[in-house]
mmCIF file of C-alpha atoms in Angstrom:
data_model
loop_
_atom_site.group_PDB
_atom_site.id
_atom_site.type_symbol
_atom_site.label_atom_id
_atom_site.label_comp_id
_atom_site.label_asym_id
_atom_site.label_seq_id
_atom_site.Cartn_x
_atom_site.Cartn_y
_atom_site.Cartn_z
ATOM 1 C CA UNK A 2 46.175 -3.831 -200.206
ATOM 2 C CA UNK A 3 44.743 -1.381 -197.744
ATOM 3 C CA UNK A 4 40.996 -1.215 -198.126
ATOM 4 C CA UNK A 5 39.800 0.787 -195.134
ATOM 5 C CA UNK A 6 36.697 2.567 -196.341
ATOM 6 C CA UNK A 7 36.126 6.285 -196.231
ATOM 7 C CA UNK A 8 33.424 5.440 -193.708
ATOM 8 C CA UNK A 9 36.193 4.557 -191.291
ATOM 9 C CA UNK A 10 37.748 7.979 -191.761
ATOM 10 C CA UNK A 11 34.396 9.607 -191.144
ATOM 11 C CA UNK A 12 33.934 7.464 -188.075
ATOM 12 C CA UNK A 13 37.288 8.581 -186.688
ATOM 13 C CA UNK A 14 35.974 12.120 -186.575
ATOM 14 C CA UNK A 15 33.678 10.982 -183.781
ATOM 15 C CA UNK A 16 34.656 10.502 -180.168
ATOM 16 C CA UNK A 17 33.304 6.958 -180.276
ATOM 17 C CA UNK A 18 31.724 4.727 -182.882
ATOM 18 C CA UNK A 19 29.966 2.166 -180.747
ATOM 19 C CA UNK A 20 30.365 -1.608 -180.755
ATOM 20 C CA UNK A 21 31.382 -4.060 -178.063
ATOM 21 C CA UNK A 22 34.459 -6.168 -177.791
ATOM 22 C CA UNK A 23 35.214 -9.431 -175.949
ATOM 23 C CA UNK A 24 38.811 -9.535 -174.704
ATOM 24 C CA UNK A 25 38.928 -13.253 -175.548
ATOM 25 C CA UNK A 26 38.414 -12.448 -179.227
ATOM 26 C CA UNK A 27 41.285 -9.980 -179.513
ATOM 27 C CA UNK A 28 44.105 -10.927 -181.830
ATOM 28 C CA UNK A 29 47.607 -9.518 -182.050
ATOM 29 C CA UNK A 30 49.642 -8.865 -185.158
ATOM 30 C CA UNK A 31 48.846 -7.014 -188.347
ATOM 31 C CA UNK A 32 45.169 -6.171 -188.971
ATOM 32 C CA UNK A 33 43.183 -8.020 -191.648
ATOM 33 C CA UNK A 34 43.418 -6.976 -195.276
ATOM 34 C CA UNK A 35 40.674 -9.315 -196.464
ATOM 35 C CA UNK A 36 38.658 -12.330 -195.358
ATOM 36 C CA UNK A 37 36.199 -14.788 -196.901
ATOM 37 C CA UNK A 38 33.836 -17.551 -195.827
ATOM 38 C CA UNK A 39 34.299 -20.256 -198.482
ATOM 39 C CA UNK A 40 32.243 -23.173 -197.116
ATOM 40 C CA UNK A 41 30.065 -23.729 -194.062
ATOM 41 C CA UNK A 42 33.210 -24.643 -192.103
ATOM 42 C CA UNK A 43 36.212 -23.217 -194.001
ATOM 43 C CA UNK A 44 37.285 -19.598 -194.218
ATOM 44 C CA UNK A 45 40.433 -17.502 -194.329
ATOM 45 C CA UNK A 46 41.779 -14.166 -193.118
ATOM 46 C CA UNK A 47 44.691 -12.436 -194.863
ATOM 47 C CA UNK A 48 47.037 -9.987 -193.143
ATOM 48 C CA UNK A 49 50.273 -8.351 -194.276
ATOM 49 C CA UNK A 50 52.308 -11.085 -192.600
ATOM 50 C CA UNK A 51 50.048 -14.117 -192.219
ATOM 51 C CA UNK A 52 47.240 -16.273 -193.577
ATOM 52 C CA UNK A 53 44.781 -17.485 -190.956
ATOM 53 C CA UNK A 54 42.506 -20.407 -191.787
ATOM 54 C CA UNK A 55 39.643 -22.070 -189.947
ATOM 55 C CA UNK A 56 37.950 -25.421 -190.383
ATOM 56 C CA UNK A 57 35.186 -24.839 -187.859
ATOM 57 C CA UNK A 58 33.533 -21.677 -189.106
ATOM 58 C CA UNK A 59 35.740 -19.356 -187.082
ATOM 59 C CA UNK A 60 35.685 -20.920 -183.618
ATOM 60 C CA UNK A 61 39.443 -21.459 -183.952
ATOM 61 C CA UNK A 62 42.096 -20.231 -186.384
ATOM 62 C CA UNK A 63 45.407 -21.671 -187.500
ATOM 63 C CA UNK A 64 48.272 -19.582 -188.855
ATOM 64 C CA UNK A 65 49.384 -20.931 -192.226
ATOM 65 C CA UNK A 66 52.873 -20.081 -193.405
ATOM 66 C CA UNK A 67 52.945 -18.813 -196.993
ATOM 67 C CA UNK A 68 56.378 -18.304 -198.646
ATOM 68 C CA UNK A 69 55.724 -14.720 -199.754
ATOM 69 C CA UNK A 70 57.083 -11.282 -198.798
ATOM 70 C CA UNK A 71 55.447 -9.566 -195.837
ATOM 71 C CA UNK A 72 53.621 -6.608 -197.351
ATOM 72 C CA UNK A 73 50.203 -4.944 -197.168
ATOM 73 C CA UNK A 74 49.916 -5.324 -200.954
ATOM 74 C CA UNK A 75 48.408 -8.812 -200.933
ATOM 75 C CA UNK A 76 45.400 -10.779 -202.159
ATOM 76 C CA UNK A 77 44.066 -14.284 -201.565
ATOM 77 C CA UNK A 78 41.526 -16.608 -203.137
ATOM 78 C CA UNK A 79 40.361 -20.104 -202.165
ATOM 79 C CA UNK A 80 37.872 -22.231 -204.081
ATOM 80 C CA UNK A 81 37.632 -24.777 -201.247
ATOM 81 C CA UNK A 82 39.586 -25.785 -198.156
ATOM 82 C CA UNK A 83 42.340 -27.428 -200.208
ATOM 83 C CA UNK A 84 42.847 -25.187 -203.243
ATOM 84 C CA UNK A 85 43.997 -21.605 -202.828
ATOM 85 C CA UNK A 86 46.209 -18.864 -204.236
ATOM 86 C CA UNK A 87 47.910 -15.993 -202.416
ATOM 87 C CA UNK A 88 49.707 -13.128 -204.173
ATOM 88 C CA UNK A 89 51.987 -10.395 -202.834
ATOM 89 C CA UNK A 90 53.585 -7.408 -204.565
ATOM 90 C CA UNK A 91 57.013 -6.068 -203.681
ATOM 91 C CA UNK A 92 58.586 -3.316 -205.767
ATOM 92 C CA UNK A 93 57.912 -4.244 -209.422
ATOM 93 C CA UNK A 94 57.408 -7.979 -208.839
ATOM 94 C CA UNK A 95 54.322 -9.998 -207.960
ATOM 95 C CA UNK A 96 54.873 -13.276 -206.140
ATOM 96 C CA UNK A 97 52.215 -15.988 -206.389
ATOM 97 C CA UNK A 98 51.871 -19.054 -204.162
ATOM 98 C CA UNK A 99 49.438 -21.897 -204.862
ATOM 99 C CA UNK A 100 48.364 -24.771 -202.641
ATOM 100 C CA UNK A 101 46.368 -27.901 -203.426
ATOM 101 C CA UNK A 102 46.581 -29.428 -199.949
ATOM 102 C CA UNK A 103 45.167 -26.777 -197.664
ATOM 103 C CA UNK A 104 48.430 -24.917 -197.140
ATOM 104 C CA UNK A 105 50.637 -27.852 -196.185
ATOM 105 C CA UNK A 106 52.782 -27.111 -199.231
ATOM 106 C CA UNK A 107 53.022 -24.249 -201.718
ATOM 107 C CA UNK A 108 54.250 -23.811 -205.282
ATOM 108 C CA UNK A 109 55.590 -20.300 -205.861
ATOM 109 C CA UNK A 110 56.101 -18.179 -208.941
ATOM 110 C CA UNK A 111 57.615 -14.737 -209.498
ATOM 111 C CA UNK A 112 55.857 -12.522 -212.059
ATOM 112 C CA UNK A 113 57.572 -9.553 -213.680
ATOM 113 C CA UNK A 114 56.203 -7.289 -216.374
ATOM 114 C CA UNK A 115 58.943 -5.765 -218.526
ATOM 115 C CA UNK A 116 56.705 -2.716 -218.975
ATOM 116 C CA UNK A 117 56.039 -2.297 -215.251
ATOM 117 C CA UNK A 118 56.313 1.133 -213.690
ATOM 118 C CA UNK A 119 59.320 1.516 -211.366
ATOM 119 C CA UNK A 120 56.824 2.732 -208.762
ATOM 120 C CA UNK A 121 55.548 -0.826 -208.368
ATOM 121 C CA UNK A 122 52.031 -1.756 -207.278
ATOM 122 C CA UNK A 123 49.778 -0.340 -204.568
ATOM 123 C CA UNK A 124 46.999 -2.966 -204.457
ATOM 124 C CA UNK A 125 46.046 -6.396 -205.785
ATOM 125 C CA UNK A 126 42.666 -7.976 -206.527
ATOM 126 C CA UNK A 127 42.153 -11.592 -207.520
ATOM 127 C CA UNK A 128 39.342 -13.642 -209.081
ATOM 128 C CA UNK A 129 38.903 -17.027 -210.737
ATOM 129 C CA UNK A 130 36.430 -19.315 -212.451
ATOM 130 C CA UNK A 131 37.159 -22.686 -213.992
ATOM 131 C CA UNK A 132 40.782 -22.827 -215.111
ATOM 132 C CA UNK A 133 41.219 -19.058 -215.354
ATOM 133 C CA UNK A 134 42.712 -16.972 -212.559
ATOM 134 C CA UNK A 135 43.330 -13.235 -212.844
ATOM 135 C CA UNK A 136 45.184 -10.703 -210.713
ATOM 136 C CA UNK A 137 44.350 -7.032 -211.167
ATOM 137 C CA UNK A 138 47.281 -4.929 -209.954
ATOM 138 C CA UNK A 139 46.978 -1.207 -209.378
ATOM 139 C CA UNK A 140 50.078 0.724 -210.367
ATOM 140 C CA UNK A 141 51.385 2.901 -207.527
ATOM 141 C CA UNK A 142 50.424 6.318 -208.901
ATOM 142 C CA UNK A 143 48.592 9.214 -207.277
ATOM 143 C CA UNK A 144 44.988 8.679 -206.202
ATOM 144 C CA UNK A 145 43.890 10.726 -209.221
ATOM 145 C CA UNK A 146 44.888 7.908 -211.573
ATOM 146 C CA UNK A 147 43.711 4.298 -211.701
ATOM 147 C CA UNK A 148 46.274 2.574 -213.919
ATOM 148 C CA UNK A 149 46.007 -1.204 -213.851
ATOM 149 C CA UNK A 150 47.827 -4.304 -215.073
ATOM 150 C CA UNK A 151 45.947 -7.574 -215.507
ATOM 151 C CA UNK A 152 47.835 -10.798 -214.931
ATOM 152 C CA UNK A 153 45.902 -13.757 -216.307
ATOM 153 C CA UNK A 154 46.442 -17.498 -216.559
ATOM 154 C CA UNK A 155 44.546 -20.509 -217.826
ATOM 155 C CA UNK A 156 46.928 -22.813 -215.938
ATOM 156 C CA UNK A 157 49.411 -22.698 -213.071
ATOM 157 C CA UNK A 158 52.487 -21.529 -215.013
ATOM 158 C CA UNK A 159 51.474 -19.480 -218.067
ATOM 159 C CA UNK A 160 50.866 -16.030 -216.564
ATOM 160 C CA UNK A 161 50.545 -13.144 -219.017
ATOM 161 C CA UNK A 162 50.614 -9.410 -218.205
ATOM 162 C CA UNK A 163 48.198 -7.206 -220.141
ATOM 163 C CA UNK A 164 47.109 -3.571 -219.747
ATOM 164 C CA UNK A 165 43.793 -3.226 -217.920
ATOM 165 C CA UNK A 166 41.260 -0.500 -218.764
ATOM 166 C CA UNK A 167 41.627 0.715 -215.159
ATOM 167 C CA UNK A 168 42.351 -0.604 -211.687
ATOM 168 C CA UNK A 169 39.483 -1.448 -209.384
ATOM 169 C CA UNK A 170 37.678 -4.726 -208.779
ATOM 170 C CA UNK A 171 37.745 -7.803 -210.974
ATOM 171 C CA UNK A 172 35.605 -10.901 -211.452
ATOM 172 C CA UNK A 173 35.521 -13.883 -213.806
ATOM 173 C CA UNK A 174 32.410 -15.604 -215.161
ATOM 174 C CA UNK A 175 32.244 -19.402 -215.636
ATOM 175 C CA UNK A 176 32.418 -18.837 -219.416
ATOM 176 C CA UNK A 177 35.758 -17.008 -218.989
ATOM 177 C CA UNK A 178 34.491 -13.454 -219.398
ATOM 178 C CA UNK A 179 36.464 -11.004 -217.253
ATOM 179 C CA UNK A 180 34.866 -7.926 -215.704
ATOM 180 C CA UNK A 181 36.904 -4.937 -214.491
ATOM 181 C CA UNK A 182 34.938 -2.356 -212.515
ATOM 182 C CA UNK A 183 35.939 0.987 -211.023
ATOM 183 C CA UNK A 184 34.790 4.322 -212.369
ATOM 184 C CA UNK A 185 33.199 2.379 -215.243
ATOM 185 C CA UNK A 186 32.622 -1.245 -216.298
ATOM 186 C CA UNK A 187 34.610 -3.132 -218.936
ATOM 187 C CA UNK A 188 34.407 -6.727 -220.143
ATOM 188 C CA UNK A 189 36.813 -9.010 -222.000
ATOM 189 C CA UNK A 190 35.982 -12.347 -223.628
ATOM 190 C CA UNK A 191 39.494 -13.070 -224.926
ATOM 191 C CA UNK A 192 41.504 -13.260 -221.736
ATOM 192 C CA UNK A 193 42.069 -9.525 -221.366
ATOM 193 C CA UNK A 194 43.484 -8.780 -224.817
ATOM 194 C CA UNK A 195 40.579 -6.537 -225.827
ATOM 195 C CA UNK A 196 37.944 -4.746 -223.772
ATOM 196 C CA UNK A 197 34.428 -3.448 -224.356
ATOM 197 C CA UNK A 198 32.991 -0.721 -222.141
ATOM 198 C CA UNK A 199 29.415 -0.961 -220.898
ATOM 199 C CA UNK A 200 26.863 1.850 -221.053
ATOM 200 C CA UNK A 201 25.607 2.494 -217.508
ATOM 201 C CA UNK A 202 22.259 4.273 -217.114
ATOM 202 C CA UNK A 203 22.688 5.669 -213.594
ATOM 203 C CA UNK A 204 20.237 8.149 -212.047
ATOM 204 C CA UNK A 205 21.320 11.477 -210.480
ATOM 205 C CA UNK A 206 25.016 10.659 -210.178
ATOM 206 C CA UNK A 207 27.851 13.079 -209.441
ATOM 207 C CA UNK A 208 30.269 10.340 -208.407
ATOM 208 C CA UNK A 209 29.977 6.623 -209.142
ATOM 209 C CA UNK A 210 31.935 3.593 -207.975
ATOM 210 C CA UNK A 211 31.119 0.407 -209.867
ATOM 211 C CA UNK A 212 31.362 -3.149 -208.547
ATOM 212 C CA UNK A 213 31.504 -6.237 -210.799
ATOM 213 C CA UNK A 214 28.152 -7.849 -211.664
ATOM 214 C CA UNK A 215 26.615 -10.176 -209.082
ATOM 215 C CA UNK A 216 24.398 -12.853 -210.645
ATOM 216 C CA UNK A 217 23.154 -10.544 -213.389
ATOM 217 C CA UNK A 218 22.869 -7.443 -211.210
ATOM 218 C CA UNK A 219 25.328 -4.543 -211.383
ATOM 219 C CA UNK A 220 25.848 -2.656 -208.085
ATOM 220 C CA UNK A 221 26.827 1.009 -208.471
ATOM 221 C CA UNK A 222 27.541 3.190 -205.432
ATOM 222 C CA UNK A 223 26.369 6.727 -206.192
ATOM 223 C CA UNK A 224 27.245 9.889 -204.250
ATOM 224 C CA UNK A 225 25.858 13.348 -204.987
ATOM 225 C CA UNK A 226 27.844 15.256 -202.362
ATOM 226 C CA UNK A 227 25.330 15.010 -199.532
ATOM 227 C CA UNK A 228 23.824 11.535 -199.886
ATOM 228 C CA UNK A 229 24.908 8.089 -201.001
ATOM 229 C CA UNK A 230 22.905 5.241 -202.440
ATOM 230 C CA UNK A 231 23.410 1.943 -204.208
ATOM 231 C CA UNK A 232 21.722 1.487 -207.556
ATOM 232 C CA UNK A 233 21.242 -2.115 -208.695
ATOM 233 C CA UNK A 234 21.186 -2.161 -212.507
ATOM 234 C CA UNK A 235 20.133 -4.988 -214.819
ATOM 235 C CA UNK A 236 20.921 -5.819 -218.435
ATOM 236 C CA UNK A 237 18.881 -7.154 -221.335
ATOM 237 C CA UNK A 238 21.733 -7.272 -223.879
ATOM 238 C CA UNK A 239 24.407 -9.442 -222.233
ATOM 239 C CA UNK A 240 26.099 -6.612 -220.386
ATOM 240 C CA UNK A 241 26.482 -4.014 -223.128
ATOM 241 C CA UNK A 242 23.915 -1.757 -221.422
ATOM 242 C CA UNK A 243 22.856 -1.660 -217.771
ATOM 243 C CA UNK A 244 19.732 0.258 -216.726
ATOM 244 C CA UNK A 245 16.411 0.136 -214.814
ATOM 245 C CA UNK A 246 18.031 0.762 -211.442
ATOM 246 C CA UNK A 247 16.621 -0.305 -208.097
ATOM 247 C CA UNK A 248 17.679 2.543 -205.799
ATOM 248 C CA UNK A 249 18.720 1.857 -202.202
ATOM 249 C CA UNK A 250 19.356 5.006 -200.108
ATOM 250 C CA UNK A 251 22.132 4.512 -197.556
ATOM 251 C CA UNK A 252 22.227 5.730 -193.973
ATOM 252 C CA UNK A 253 25.963 6.437 -194.218
ATOM 253 C CA UNK A 254 27.654 8.636 -196.809
ATOM 254 C CA UNK A 255 30.593 7.158 -198.685
ATOM 255 C CA UNK A 256 33.539 9.012 -200.138
ATOM 256 C CA UNK A 257 34.155 9.383 -203.878
ATOM 257 C CA UNK A 258 35.276 6.150 -205.497
ATOM 258 C CA UNK A 259 34.292 3.972 -202.528
ATOM 259 C CA UNK A 260 32.072 0.975 -203.250
ATOM 260 C CA UNK A 261 29.589 -0.365 -200.728
ATOM 261 C CA UNK A 262 30.057 -4.132 -200.171
ATOM 262 C CA UNK A 263 27.598 -6.352 -202.023
ATOM 263 C CA UNK A 264 27.593 -10.096 -201.333
ATOM 264 C CA UNK A 265 26.243 -12.939 -203.447
ATOM 265 C CA UNK A 266 23.531 -15.018 -201.737
ATOM 266 C CA UNK A 267 21.073 -17.657 -202.922
ATOM 267 C CA UNK A 268 18.263 -15.098 -202.755
ATOM 268 C CA UNK A 269 20.089 -12.379 -204.687
ATOM 269 C CA UNK A 270 22.667 -9.726 -203.815
ATOM 270 C CA UNK A 271 22.838 -8.390 -200.259
ATOM 271 C CA UNK A 272 23.935 -4.751 -199.911
ATOM 272 C CA UNK A 273 25.775 -3.727 -196.729
ATOM 273 C CA UNK A 274 25.387 -0.170 -195.474
ATOM 274 C CA UNK A 275 28.536 1.208 -193.840
ATOM 275 C CA UNK A 276 26.256 2.388 -191.024
ATOM 276 C CA UNK A 277 25.915 -0.397 -188.478
ATOM 277 C CA UNK A 278 22.748 -2.472 -188.371
ATOM 278 C CA UNK A 279 21.648 -1.928 -191.971
ATOM 279 C CA UNK A 280 21.752 -4.341 -194.907
ATOM 280 C CA UNK A 281 19.383 -4.723 -197.827
ATOM 281 C CA UNK A 282 17.877 -7.405 -200.029
ATOM 282 C CA UNK A 283 16.396 -5.631 -202.983
ATOM 283 C CA UNK A 284 15.282 -2.324 -201.496
ATOM 284 C CA UNK A 285 14.233 -3.805 -198.137
ATOM 285 C CA UNK A 286 16.337 -3.246 -195.007
ATOM 286 C CA UNK A 287 16.702 -6.562 -193.146
ATOM 287 C CA UNK A 288 17.859 -4.729 -189.959
ATOM 288 C CA UNK A 289 20.610 -7.238 -189.127
ATOM 289 C CA UNK A 290 21.259 -7.560 -185.396
ATOM 290 C CA UNK A 291 24.828 -7.240 -184.162
ATOM 291 C CA UNK A 292 26.297 -5.956 -187.436
ATOM 292 C CA UNK A 293 28.977 -3.330 -186.615
ATOM 293 C CA UNK A 294 29.666 -0.125 -188.485
ATOM 294 C CA UNK A 295 32.050 0.056 -191.407
ATOM 295 C CA UNK A 296 31.471 -3.203 -193.286
ATOM 296 C CA UNK A 297 34.126 -3.367 -196.007
ATOM 297 C CA UNK A 298 33.866 -6.969 -197.199
ATOM 298 C CA UNK A 299 31.210 -9.685 -196.924
ATOM 299 C CA UNK A 300 30.894 -13.224 -198.267
ATOM 300 C CA UNK A 301 28.414 -16.066 -197.930
ATOM 301 C CA UNK A 302 29.115 -19.779 -198.311
ATOM 302 C CA UNK A 303 27.083 -22.267 -200.308
ATOM 303 C CA UNK A 304 23.462 -22.285 -199.245
ATOM 304 C CA UNK A 305 23.613 -18.638 -198.254
ATOM 305 C CA UNK A 306 23.008 -19.087 -194.528
ATOM 306 C CA UNK A 307 26.624 -18.937 -193.374
ATOM 307 C CA UNK A 308 28.585 -15.746 -193.957
ATOM 308 C CA UNK A 309 31.324 -13.445 -192.726
ATOM 309 C CA UNK A 310 31.674 -9.685 -192.718
ATOM 310 C CA UNK A 311 34.887 -7.746 -192.136
ATOM 311 C CA UNK A 312 34.470 -4.282 -190.639
ATOM 312 C CA UNK A 313 36.618 -1.291 -189.671
ATOM 313 C CA UNK A 314 35.461 1.342 -187.190
ATOM 314 C CA UNK A 315 37.228 4.147 -185.379
ATOM 315 C CA UNK A 316 37.085 5.455 -181.832
ATOM 316 C CA UNK A 317 38.870 8.147 -179.838
ATOM 317 C CA UNK A 318 39.213 9.171 -176.244
ATOM 318 C CA UNK A 319 38.339 12.675 -175.063
ATOM 319 C CA UNK A 320 39.462 15.565 -177.262
ATOM 320 C CA UNK A 321 39.863 13.143 -180.160
ATOM 321 C CA UNK A 322 43.105 11.758 -178.785
ATOM 322 C CA UNK A 323 44.428 8.206 -178.664
ATOM 323 C CA UNK A 324 42.346 7.205 -181.671
ATOM 324 C CA UNK A 325 42.315 3.588 -182.795
ATOM 325 C CA UNK A 326 40.834 1.577 -185.650
ATOM 326 C CA UNK A 327 39.108 -1.627 -184.612
ATOM 327 C CA UNK A 328 38.698 -4.396 -187.177
ATOM 328 C CA UNK A 329 35.913 -6.880 -186.439
ATOM 329 C CA UNK A 330 35.365 -10.224 -188.132
ATOM 330 C CA UNK A 331 31.748 -11.232 -187.567
ATOM 331 C CA UNK A 332 29.731 -14.227 -188.714
ATOM 332 C CA UNK A 333 26.140 -15.188 -189.370
ATOM 333 C CA UNK A 334 24.417 -18.552 -189.484
ATOM 334 C CA UNK A 335 20.939 -17.295 -190.360
ATOM 335 C CA UNK A 336 21.466 -15.682 -193.779
ATOM 336 C CA UNK A 337 22.479 -12.321 -192.344
ATOM 337 C CA UNK A 338 19.633 -11.725 -189.891
ATOM 338 C CA UNK A 339 22.040 -11.664 -186.930
ATOM 339 C CA UNK A 340 25.815 -11.413 -186.516
ATOM 340 C CA UNK A 341 28.311 -12.194 -183.761
ATOM 341 C CA UNK A 342 32.044 -11.404 -183.458
ATOM 342 C CA UNK A 343 34.706 -14.080 -183.854
ATOM 343 C CA UNK A 344 37.903 -11.993 -183.966
ATOM 344 C CA UNK A 345 38.971 -8.413 -183.201
ATOM 345 C CA UNK A 346 42.134 -6.487 -184.138
ATOM 346 C CA UNK A 347 43.001 -2.995 -182.877
ATOM 347 C CA UNK A 348 45.592 -0.618 -184.330
ATOM 348 C CA UNK A 349 46.511 3.027 -183.690
ATOM 349 C CA UNK A 350 44.810 5.405 -186.105
#
């Protein structure tokens, strides 16, 4: 599940992308695929070969062994420090591991779709609400196609594979409604059996990348070839139509199909520019201190003061040689006003 943003690629074209690094924060092993702050103290980091968990907000991490294949096609989801699910795809199978005791033990399940493409899967996304958990798997096709399969369950052992309207991002509402977002937005109220597309009223768009709704707001990343912006749309008809956008111009330009991270907070969605030091509430830049370039995921815990952001930035030595990608995990304790690093991974570009 490689999710390095196009901003990282753009950054690699530079001789250096800024940022500082404490040698005591450096970690070895595979770089992070995803990370989330779940509570004020608990969070997790997923790599291709490990699950790292913390019970002190990121001051220390423990490696948790999950009985799944080592692969970059992975996803994880925790509702609290005890209850979590990790999924991994290998060839045409998806393997799911659940824990109810904070990773001390795991119950595993192998999922196979008889209609699966022999090419297998190239990425996984996961979401849950109440008793329903869904996995959105992207079929390993060319980048020109976004074929998806939705695995859904209302319990631990009754997984069902259904065709998804596309692959992209997925979310689940408390009432069970499933959203799938990518080049468009679709909703299902019957567990993924049928889908209804939404009408998106986006201004001046040549390329759009849609994220799932965040507390009644729909973030759409819009690129016109020279500039990028996020448009926050609202709905007055329960999601059938989204319009009246609040437009947020970005300092960095994203590539086609790349969404800008938007995190849920108690004061509304927070939009993260891929240019360092910029994040927005509404249309206002909060000028967050210490936020690196290339934010690709961000989450806030209950109360909205404690959050994590996962970033990827590139740097090269002279003549654009010996390039590396640096992945930073940073945290905030003041609702995103300032950020500090808690872990750093470096890999050759």
